[in-house]
Amino acid sequence: AQSVAQPEDQVNVAEGNPLTVKCTYSVSGNPYLFWYVQYPNRGLQFLLKYITGDNLVKGSYGFEAEFNKSQTSFHLKKPSALVSDSALYFCAVRPFNQGGKLIFGQGTELSVKP
Amino acid sequence: GAVVSQHPSRVICKSGTSVKIECRSLDFQATTMFWYRQFPKKSLMLMATSNEGSKATYEQGVEKDKFLINHASLTLSTLTVTSAHPEDSSFYICSARDRHINYGYTFGSGTRLTVV
């Protein structure tokens, strides 16, 4: 079965420190991977995606993610966290040949304290 | 960038009534729309996939007669919750796939449905 896992329900970081939000996936074929952020009572905002090419993907708001095929991971990172980064983060995978739908991880709540 | 406008943002309705949620793609043609349901601080559950001009494809366990989806044009998809019950209270989000954006998905801002 194709799936995405975010092993941490919550990540707490001090402002200015680096942050990592973890994601692992299980898909057949080459994965298309995405990160989205959600603020309370809002839709999802796109951060970045990996389709092919360079394993290090840079996205919006200073976020980046590294595709690691051997570890089947796509962790989201930022060198210096901001309080405004506090939100719910979702990793998603687009399975091959399933009409383009996305499968989401369970979400990780990021809390950045001053 | 691509924008999907979702309305209403919040709705409260009485049990037994029907509620319609609209999603419009404002600056692109949405050949495919996805409808999700989200419980508090939980992941998004795909309810159905709709393609313009054809019947929606529902995920297993989703009642197609209860959650009516119409995608009559390339810029509008609607979700109607029929005979709503309190357990239908949730956050509903649409997403559009635009073939002209490389593997891009744009999400609506969501609709908070409360059934009383």
PDB file of C-alpha atoms in Angstrom:
ATOM      1  CA  ALA A   1       0.000   0.000   0.000  1.00  0.00           C
ATOM      2  CA  GLN A   2       1.180   3.497  -0.755  1.00  0.00           C
ATOM      3  CA  SER A   3       1.523   5.716   2.260  1.00  0.00           C
ATOM      4  CA  VAL A   4       3.181   8.652   3.917  1.00  0.00           C
ATOM      5  CA  ALA A   5       4.259   8.781   7.542  1.00  0.00           C
ATOM      6  CA  GLN A   6       5.070  11.739   9.714  1.00  0.00           C
ATOM      7  CA  PRO A   7       6.393  10.145  12.892  1.00  0.00           C
ATOM      8  CA  GLU A   8       6.090  13.226  15.084  1.00  0.00           C
ATOM      9  CA  ASP A   9       2.730  14.696  16.044  1.00  0.00           C
ATOM     10  CA  GLN A  10       4.464  17.776  17.403  1.00  0.00           C
ATOM     11  CA  VAL A  11       7.828  19.455  17.046  1.00  0.00           C
ATOM     12  CA  ASN A  12       8.931  22.201  19.421  1.00  0.00           C
ATOM     13  CA  VAL A  13      11.735  24.554  18.453  1.00  0.00           C
ATOM     14  CA  ALA A  14      13.160  27.756  19.856  1.00  0.00           C
ATOM     15  CA  GLU A  15      13.116  30.751  17.554  1.00  0.00           C
ATOM     16  CA  GLY A  16      16.356  31.056  15.640  1.00  0.00           C
ATOM     17  CA  ASN A  17      17.169  27.355  15.904  1.00  0.00           C
ATOM     18  CA  PRO A  18      17.075  25.003  12.938  1.00  0.00           C
ATOM     19  CA  LEU A  19      13.974  22.895  12.509  1.00  0.00           C
ATOM     20  CA  THR A  20      13.303  19.525  10.928  1.00  0.00           C
ATOM     21  CA  VAL A  21       9.920  17.951  10.268  1.00  0.00           C
ATOM     22  CA  LYS A  22      10.227  14.319   9.287  1.00  0.00           C
ATOM     23  CA  CYS A  23       8.477  12.436   6.509  1.00  0.00           C
ATOM     24  CA  THR A  24       8.912   8.945   5.136  1.00  0.00           C
ATOM     25  CA  TYR A  25       7.023   7.414   2.272  1.00  0.00           C
ATOM     26  CA  SER A  26       6.153   4.103   0.729  1.00  0.00           C
ATOM     27  CA  VAL A  27       5.209   4.122  -2.932  1.00  0.00           C
ATOM     28  CA  SER A  28       5.784   2.036  -5.992  1.00  0.00           C
ATOM     29  CA  GLY A  29       7.661   3.740  -8.775  1.00  0.00           C
ATOM     30  CA  ASN A  30       9.226   7.167  -8.612  1.00  0.00           C
ATOM     31  CA  PRO A  31       7.598   9.318  -5.970  1.00  0.00           C
ATOM     32  CA  TYR A  32       6.236  12.787  -6.414  1.00  0.00           C
ATOM     33  CA  LEU A  33       6.521  14.399  -2.992  1.00  0.00           C
ATOM     34  CA  PHE A  34       5.078  17.584  -1.568  1.00  0.00           C
ATOM     35  CA  TRP A  35       5.094  19.675   1.594  1.00  0.00           C
ATOM     36  CA  TYR A  36       2.185  21.881   2.581  1.00  0.00           C
ATOM     37  CA  VAL A  37       1.558  24.166   5.554  1.00  0.00           C
ATOM     38  CA  GLN A  38      -1.813  24.889   7.133  1.00  0.00           C
ATOM     39  CA  TYR A  39      -2.694  27.726   9.463  1.00  0.00           C
ATOM     40  CA  PRO A  40      -5.803  27.456  11.697  1.00  0.00           C
ATOM     41  CA  ASN A  41      -9.066  27.297   9.764  1.00  0.00           C
ATOM     42  CA  ARG A  42      -7.292  27.793   6.478  1.00  0.00           C
ATOM     43  CA  GLY A  43      -6.577  25.722   3.422  1.00  0.00           C
ATOM     44  CA  LEU A  44      -3.182  24.311   2.596  1.00  0.00           C
ATOM     45  CA  GLN A  45      -0.362  26.410   1.250  1.00  0.00           C
ATOM     46  CA  PHE A  46       2.239  24.861  -1.009  1.00  0.00           C
ATOM     47  CA  LEU A  47       5.809  24.928   0.270  1.00  0.00           C
ATOM     48  CA  LEU A  48       7.779  22.769  -2.123  1.00  0.00           C
ATOM     49  CA  LYS A  49       7.778  19.623  -4.226  1.00  0.00           C
ATOM     50  CA  TYR A  50      10.134  16.981  -5.513  1.00  0.00           C
ATOM     51  CA  ILE A  51       9.428  15.530  -8.927  1.00  0.00           C
ATOM     52  CA  THR A  52      12.869  14.742 -10.299  1.00  0.00           C
ATOM     53  CA  GLY A  53      16.367  16.163 -10.426  1.00  0.00           C
ATOM     54  CA  ASP A  54      18.351  17.651  -7.554  1.00  0.00           C
ATOM     55  CA  ASN A  55      17.665  15.897  -4.278  1.00  0.00           C
ATOM     56  CA  LEU A  56      17.707  19.178  -2.358  1.00  0.00           C
ATOM     57  CA  VAL A  57      14.600  21.166  -3.052  1.00  0.00           C
ATOM     58  CA  LYS A  58      14.216  24.779  -2.008  1.00  0.00           C
ATOM     59  CA  GLY A  59      10.785  26.191  -1.420  1.00  0.00           C
ATOM     60  CA  SER A  60       8.805  29.059  -0.008  1.00  0.00           C
ATOM     61  CA  TYR A  61       9.563  31.013   3.174  1.00  0.00           C
ATOM     62  CA  GLY A  62      13.112  29.656   3.454  1.00  0.00           C
ATOM     63  CA  PHE A  63      12.089  26.007   3.709  1.00  0.00           C
ATOM     64  CA  GLU A  64      13.912  23.205   1.968  1.00  0.00           C
ATOM     65  CA  ALA A  65      13.633  19.447   1.836  1.00  0.00           C
ATOM     66  CA  GLU A  66      15.961  16.644   0.906  1.00  0.00           C
ATOM     67  CA  PHE A  67      14.815  13.653  -1.055  1.00  0.00           C
ATOM     68  CA  ASN A  68      16.617  10.528   0.122  1.00  0.00           C
ATOM     69  CA  LYS A  69      15.744   7.537  -1.982  1.00  0.00           C
ATOM     70  CA  SER A  70      17.655   4.974   0.057  1.00  0.00           C
ATOM     71  CA  GLN A  71      15.943   6.032   3.266  1.00  0.00           C
ATOM     72  CA  THR A  72      12.628   6.796   1.526  1.00  0.00           C
ATOM     73  CA  SER A  73      12.534  10.117   3.321  1.00  0.00           C
ATOM     74  CA  PHE A  74      11.672  13.690   2.460  1.00  0.00           C
ATOM     75  CA  HIS A  75      12.349  15.715   5.596  1.00  0.00           C
ATOM     76  CA  LEU A  76      11.459  19.391   5.713  1.00  0.00           C
ATOM     77  CA  LYS A  77      14.084  21.759   7.088  1.00  0.00           C
ATOM     78  CA  LYS A  78      14.710  25.386   7.814  1.00  0.00           C
ATOM     79  CA  PRO A  79      17.989  26.808   9.108  1.00  0.00           C
ATOM     80  CA  SER A  80      16.448  29.371  11.449  1.00  0.00           C
ATOM     81  CA  ALA A  81      12.890  29.026  12.729  1.00  0.00           C
ATOM     82  CA  LEU A  82      10.497  31.948  13.165  1.00  0.00           C
ATOM     83  CA  VAL A  83       7.577  32.174  15.566  1.00  0.00           C
ATOM     84  CA  SER A  84       5.395  32.718  12.497  1.00  0.00           C
ATOM     85  CA  ASP A  85       6.400  29.274  11.216  1.00  0.00           C
ATOM     86  CA  SER A  86       4.179  27.753  13.917  1.00  0.00           C
ATOM     87  CA  ALA A  87       1.522  25.801  12.024  1.00  0.00           C
ATOM     88  CA  LEU A  88       0.461  22.333  10.905  1.00  0.00           C
ATOM     89  CA  TYR A  89       2.708  20.761   8.269  1.00  0.00           C
ATOM     90  CA  PHE A  90       1.717  17.999   5.888  1.00  0.00           C
ATOM     91  CA  CYS A  91       3.854  15.786   3.732  1.00  0.00           C
ATOM     92  CA  ALA A  92       2.097  14.272   0.729  1.00  0.00           C
ATOM     93  CA  VAL A  93       2.853  11.830  -2.047  1.00  0.00           C
ATOM     94  CA  ARG A  94       1.239  11.487  -5.420  1.00  0.00           C
ATOM     95  CA  PRO A  95       1.025   7.792  -6.259  1.00  0.00           C
ATOM     96  CA  PHE A  96       1.693   6.719  -9.790  1.00  0.00           C
ATOM     97  CA  ASN A  97      -1.284   6.181 -12.032  1.00  0.00           C
ATOM     98  CA  GLN A  98      -4.021   6.996  -9.512  1.00  0.00           C
ATOM     99  CA  GLY A  99      -5.609   9.965 -11.164  1.00  0.00           C
ATOM    100  CA  GLY A 100      -3.348  12.536  -9.617  1.00  0.00           C
ATOM    101  CA  LYS A 101      -4.697  12.352  -6.092  1.00  0.00           C
ATOM    102  CA  LEU A 102      -2.453  13.084  -3.137  1.00  0.00           C
ATOM    103  CA  ILE A 103      -2.000  10.923  -0.067  1.00  0.00           C
ATOM    104  CA  PHE A 104      -1.236  12.951   3.022  1.00  0.00           C
ATOM    105  CA  GLY A 105       0.711  12.155   6.132  1.00  0.00           C
ATOM    106  CA  GLN A 106      -1.010  12.647   9.449  1.00  0.00           C
ATOM    107  CA  GLY A 107       0.479  16.084   9.949  1.00  0.00           C
ATOM    108  CA  THR A 108       3.026  17.551  12.341  1.00  0.00           C
ATOM    109  CA  GLU A 109       2.281  20.534  14.488  1.00  0.00           C
ATOM    110  CA  LEU A 110       5.270  22.836  14.651  1.00  0.00           C
ATOM    111  CA  SER A 111       5.536  25.178  17.601  1.00  0.00           C
ATOM    112  CA  VAL A 112       8.244  27.829  17.583  1.00  0.00           C
ATOM    113  CA  LYS A 113       8.716  29.654  20.873  1.00  0.00           C
ATOM    114  CA  PRO A 114      10.411  33.037  21.261  1.00  0.00           C
TER     115      PRO A 114
ATOM    116  CA  GLY B   1      -0.093  31.965  -8.836  1.00  0.00           C
ATOM    117  CA  ALA B   2      -3.180  29.844  -9.267  1.00  0.00           C
ATOM    118  CA  VAL B   3      -6.094  30.635  -6.967  1.00  0.00           C
ATOM    119  CA  VAL B   4      -9.031  28.512  -5.883  1.00  0.00           C
ATOM    120  CA  SER B   5     -11.845  30.413  -4.240  1.00  0.00           C
ATOM    121  CA  GLN B   6     -13.941  28.370  -1.822  1.00  0.00           C
ATOM    122  CA  HIS B   7     -17.267  29.545  -0.381  1.00  0.00           C
ATOM    123  CA  PRO B   8     -18.667  29.780   2.151  1.00  0.00           C
ATOM    124  CA  SER B   9     -15.827  29.849   4.659  1.00  0.00           C
ATOM    125  CA  ARG B  10     -18.207  29.013   7.484  1.00  0.00           C
ATOM    126  CA  VAL B  11     -21.749  27.680   7.531  1.00  0.00           C
ATOM    127  CA  ILE B  12     -24.093  26.560  10.255  1.00  0.00           C
ATOM    128  CA  CYS B  13     -27.109  24.558   9.253  1.00  0.00           C
ATOM    129  CA  LYS B  14     -29.870  22.586  10.903  1.00  0.00           C
ATOM    130  CA  SER B  15     -29.995  18.814  10.870  1.00  0.00           C
ATOM    131  CA  GLY B  16     -31.783  17.493   7.842  1.00  0.00           C
ATOM    132  CA  THR B  17     -31.026  20.416   5.564  1.00  0.00           C
ATOM    133  CA  SER B  18     -28.604  20.500   2.652  1.00  0.00           C
ATOM    134  CA  VAL B  19     -25.553  22.669   2.256  1.00  0.00           C
ATOM    135  CA  LYS B  20     -23.671  23.511  -0.920  1.00  0.00           C
ATOM    136  CA  ILE B  21     -19.976  24.366  -0.962  1.00  0.00           C
ATOM    137  CA  GLU B  22     -18.455  25.943  -4.067  1.00  0.00           C
ATOM    138  CA  CYS B  23     -14.930  25.948  -5.353  1.00  0.00           C
ATOM    139  CA  ARG B  24     -13.950  28.125  -8.263  1.00  0.00           C
ATOM    140  CA  SER B  25     -10.632  28.274 -10.034  1.00  0.00           C
ATOM    141  CA  LEU B  26     -10.079  31.950 -10.709  1.00  0.00           C
ATOM    142  CA  ASP B  27      -7.262  32.119 -13.197  1.00  0.00           C
ATOM    143  CA  PHE B  28      -6.885  28.664 -14.618  1.00  0.00           C
ATOM    144  CA  GLN B  29      -8.940  25.757 -15.836  1.00  0.00           C
ATOM    145  CA  ALA B  30      -9.341  23.057 -13.231  1.00  0.00           C
ATOM    146  CA  THR B  31      -9.699  19.829 -15.142  1.00  0.00           C
ATOM    147  CA  THR B  32      -9.701  17.861 -11.916  1.00  0.00           C
ATOM    148  CA  MET B  33     -10.944  18.787  -8.455  1.00  0.00           C
ATOM    149  CA  PHE B  34     -10.373  16.876  -5.238  1.00  0.00           C
ATOM    150  CA  TRP B  35     -12.581  17.149  -2.179  1.00  0.00           C
ATOM    151  CA  TYR B  36     -11.158  16.483   1.261  1.00  0.00           C
ATOM    152  CA  ARG B  37     -12.542  16.314   4.748  1.00  0.00           C
ATOM    153  CA  GLN B  38     -10.449  17.189   7.758  1.00  0.00           C
ATOM    154  CA  PHE B  39     -11.141  16.555  11.427  1.00  0.00           C
ATOM    155  CA  PRO B  40      -9.550  18.786  14.086  1.00  0.00           C
ATOM    156  CA  LYS B  41      -5.764  18.590  13.977  1.00  0.00           C
ATOM    157  CA  LYS B  42      -5.999  15.556  11.753  1.00  0.00           C
ATOM    158  CA  SER B  43      -4.940  14.711   8.284  1.00  0.00           C
ATOM    159  CA  LEU B  44      -6.940  15.280   5.158  1.00  0.00           C
ATOM    160  CA  MET B  45      -9.162  12.448   4.053  1.00  0.00           C
ATOM    161  CA  LEU B  46      -9.840  12.340   0.331  1.00  0.00           C
ATOM    162  CA  MET B  47     -13.569  12.046  -0.277  1.00  0.00           C
ATOM    163  CA  ALA B  48     -13.794  12.134  -4.035  1.00  0.00           C
ATOM    164  CA  THR B  49     -12.182  13.151  -7.283  1.00  0.00           C
ATOM    165  CA  SER B  50     -14.171  14.990  -9.902  1.00  0.00           C
ATOM    166  CA  ASN B  51     -13.286  15.552 -13.514  1.00  0.00           C
ATOM    167  CA  GLU B  52     -15.035  18.193 -15.563  1.00  0.00           C
ATOM    168  CA  GLY B  53     -18.006  16.807 -17.404  1.00  0.00           C
ATOM    169  CA  SER B  54     -17.997  13.371 -15.833  1.00  0.00           C
ATOM    170  CA  LYS B  55     -19.180  11.658 -12.666  1.00  0.00           C
ATOM    171  CA  ALA B  56     -17.098  11.950  -9.561  1.00  0.00           C
ATOM    172  CA  THR B  57     -15.056   9.034  -8.289  1.00  0.00           C
ATOM    173  CA  TYR B  58     -15.696   8.468  -4.610  1.00  0.00           C
ATOM    174  CA  GLU B  59     -13.273   6.925  -2.143  1.00  0.00           C
ATOM    175  CA  GLN B  60     -14.254   3.796  -0.344  1.00  0.00           C
ATOM    176  CA  GLY B  61     -16.626   4.453   2.524  1.00  0.00           C
ATOM    177  CA  VAL B  62     -17.846   7.833   1.268  1.00  0.00           C
ATOM    178  CA  GLU B  63     -21.582   7.943   0.596  1.00  0.00           C
ATOM    179  CA  LYS B  64     -22.078   9.306  -2.890  1.00  0.00           C
ATOM    180  CA  ASP B  65     -25.749  10.025  -2.291  1.00  0.00           C
ATOM    181  CA  LYS B  66     -24.928  12.070   0.772  1.00  0.00           C
ATOM    182  CA  PHE B  67     -22.009  14.009  -0.630  1.00  0.00           C
ATOM    183  CA  LEU B  68     -23.039  15.109  -4.092  1.00  0.00           C
ATOM    184  CA  ILE B  69     -20.266  16.449  -6.263  1.00  0.00           C
ATOM    185  CA  ASN B  70     -20.782  18.327  -9.483  1.00  0.00           C
ATOM    186  CA  HIS B  71     -18.032  19.556 -11.779  1.00  0.00           C
ATOM    187  CA  ALA B  72     -20.035  21.089 -14.579  1.00  0.00           C
ATOM    188  CA  SER B  73     -17.422  23.496 -15.868  1.00  0.00           C
ATOM    189  CA  LEU B  74     -13.675  23.897 -15.953  1.00  0.00           C
ATOM    190  CA  THR B  75     -13.829  26.575 -13.272  1.00  0.00           C
ATOM    191  CA  LEU B  76     -16.487  25.360 -10.846  1.00  0.00           C
ATOM    192  CA  SER B  77     -16.959  22.305  -8.683  1.00  0.00           C
ATOM    193  CA  THR B  78     -19.558  21.974  -5.936  1.00  0.00           C
ATOM    194  CA  LEU B  79     -19.998  19.671  -2.975  1.00  0.00           C
ATOM    195  CA  THR B  80     -23.503  19.361  -1.561  1.00  0.00           C
ATOM    196  CA  VAL B  81     -23.946  17.743   1.816  1.00  0.00           C
ATOM    197  CA  THR B  82     -27.484  16.390   1.762  1.00  0.00           C
ATOM    198  CA  SER B  83     -29.643  15.751   4.804  1.00  0.00           C
ATOM    199  CA  ALA B  84     -26.872  16.944   7.045  1.00  0.00           C
ATOM    200  CA  HIS B  85     -26.333  15.435  10.483  1.00  0.00           C
ATOM    201  CA  PRO B  86     -24.150  16.644  13.359  1.00  0.00           C
ATOM    202  CA  GLU B  87     -21.559  13.988  12.493  1.00  0.00           C
ATOM    203  CA  ASP B  88     -21.092  15.713   9.138  1.00  0.00           C
ATOM    204  CA  SER B  89     -19.674  18.712  10.968  1.00  0.00           C
ATOM    205  CA  SER B  90     -16.137  19.098   9.733  1.00  0.00           C
ATOM    206  CA  PHE B  91     -13.708  21.177   7.726  1.00  0.00           C
ATOM    207  CA  TYR B  92     -14.049  20.588   3.993  1.00  0.00           C
ATOM    208  CA  ILE B  93     -11.304  21.575   1.571  1.00  0.00           C
ATOM    209  CA  CYS B  94     -11.165  21.455  -2.199  1.00  0.00           C
ATOM    210  CA  SER B  95      -8.083  21.206  -4.340  1.00  0.00           C
ATOM    211  CA  ALA B  96      -7.658  21.771  -8.022  1.00  0.00           C
ATOM    212  CA  ARG B  97      -5.164  20.213 -10.310  1.00  0.00           C
ATOM    213  CA  ASP B  98      -4.088  22.398 -13.158  1.00  0.00           C
ATOM    214  CA  ARG B  99      -2.423  20.596 -16.031  1.00  0.00           C
ATOM    215  CA  HIS B 100      -0.648  23.781 -17.023  1.00  0.00           C
ATOM    216  CA  ILE B 101       1.171  23.964 -13.704  1.00  0.00           C
ATOM    217  CA  ASN B 102       3.810  21.301 -13.468  1.00  0.00           C
ATOM    218  CA  TYR B 103       2.293  18.777 -11.051  1.00  0.00           C
ATOM    219  CA  GLY B 104       0.700  21.668  -9.218  1.00  0.00           C
ATOM    220  CA  TYR B 105      -2.178  21.499  -6.791  1.00  0.00           C
ATOM    221  CA  THR B 106      -3.949  24.549  -5.438  1.00  0.00           C
ATOM    222  CA  PHE B 107      -6.154  24.372  -2.362  1.00  0.00           C
ATOM    223  CA  GLY B 108      -9.212  26.347  -1.415  1.00  0.00           C
ATOM    224  CA  SER B 109      -9.307  28.080   1.950  1.00  0.00           C
ATOM    225  CA  GLY B 110     -11.726  25.564   3.395  1.00  0.00           C
ATOM    226  CA  THR B 111     -15.291  25.532   4.697  1.00  0.00           C
ATOM    227  CA  ARG B 112     -16.132  24.970   8.343  1.00  0.00           C
ATOM    228  CA  LEU B 113     -19.487  23.177   8.433  1.00  0.00           C
ATOM    229  CA  THR B 114     -21.371  22.955  11.709  1.00  0.00           C
ATOM    230  CA  VAL B 115     -24.624  21.005  11.782  1.00  0.00           C
ATOM    231  CA  VAL B 116     -26.843  21.733  14.784  1.00  0.00           C
TER     232      VAL B 116
END
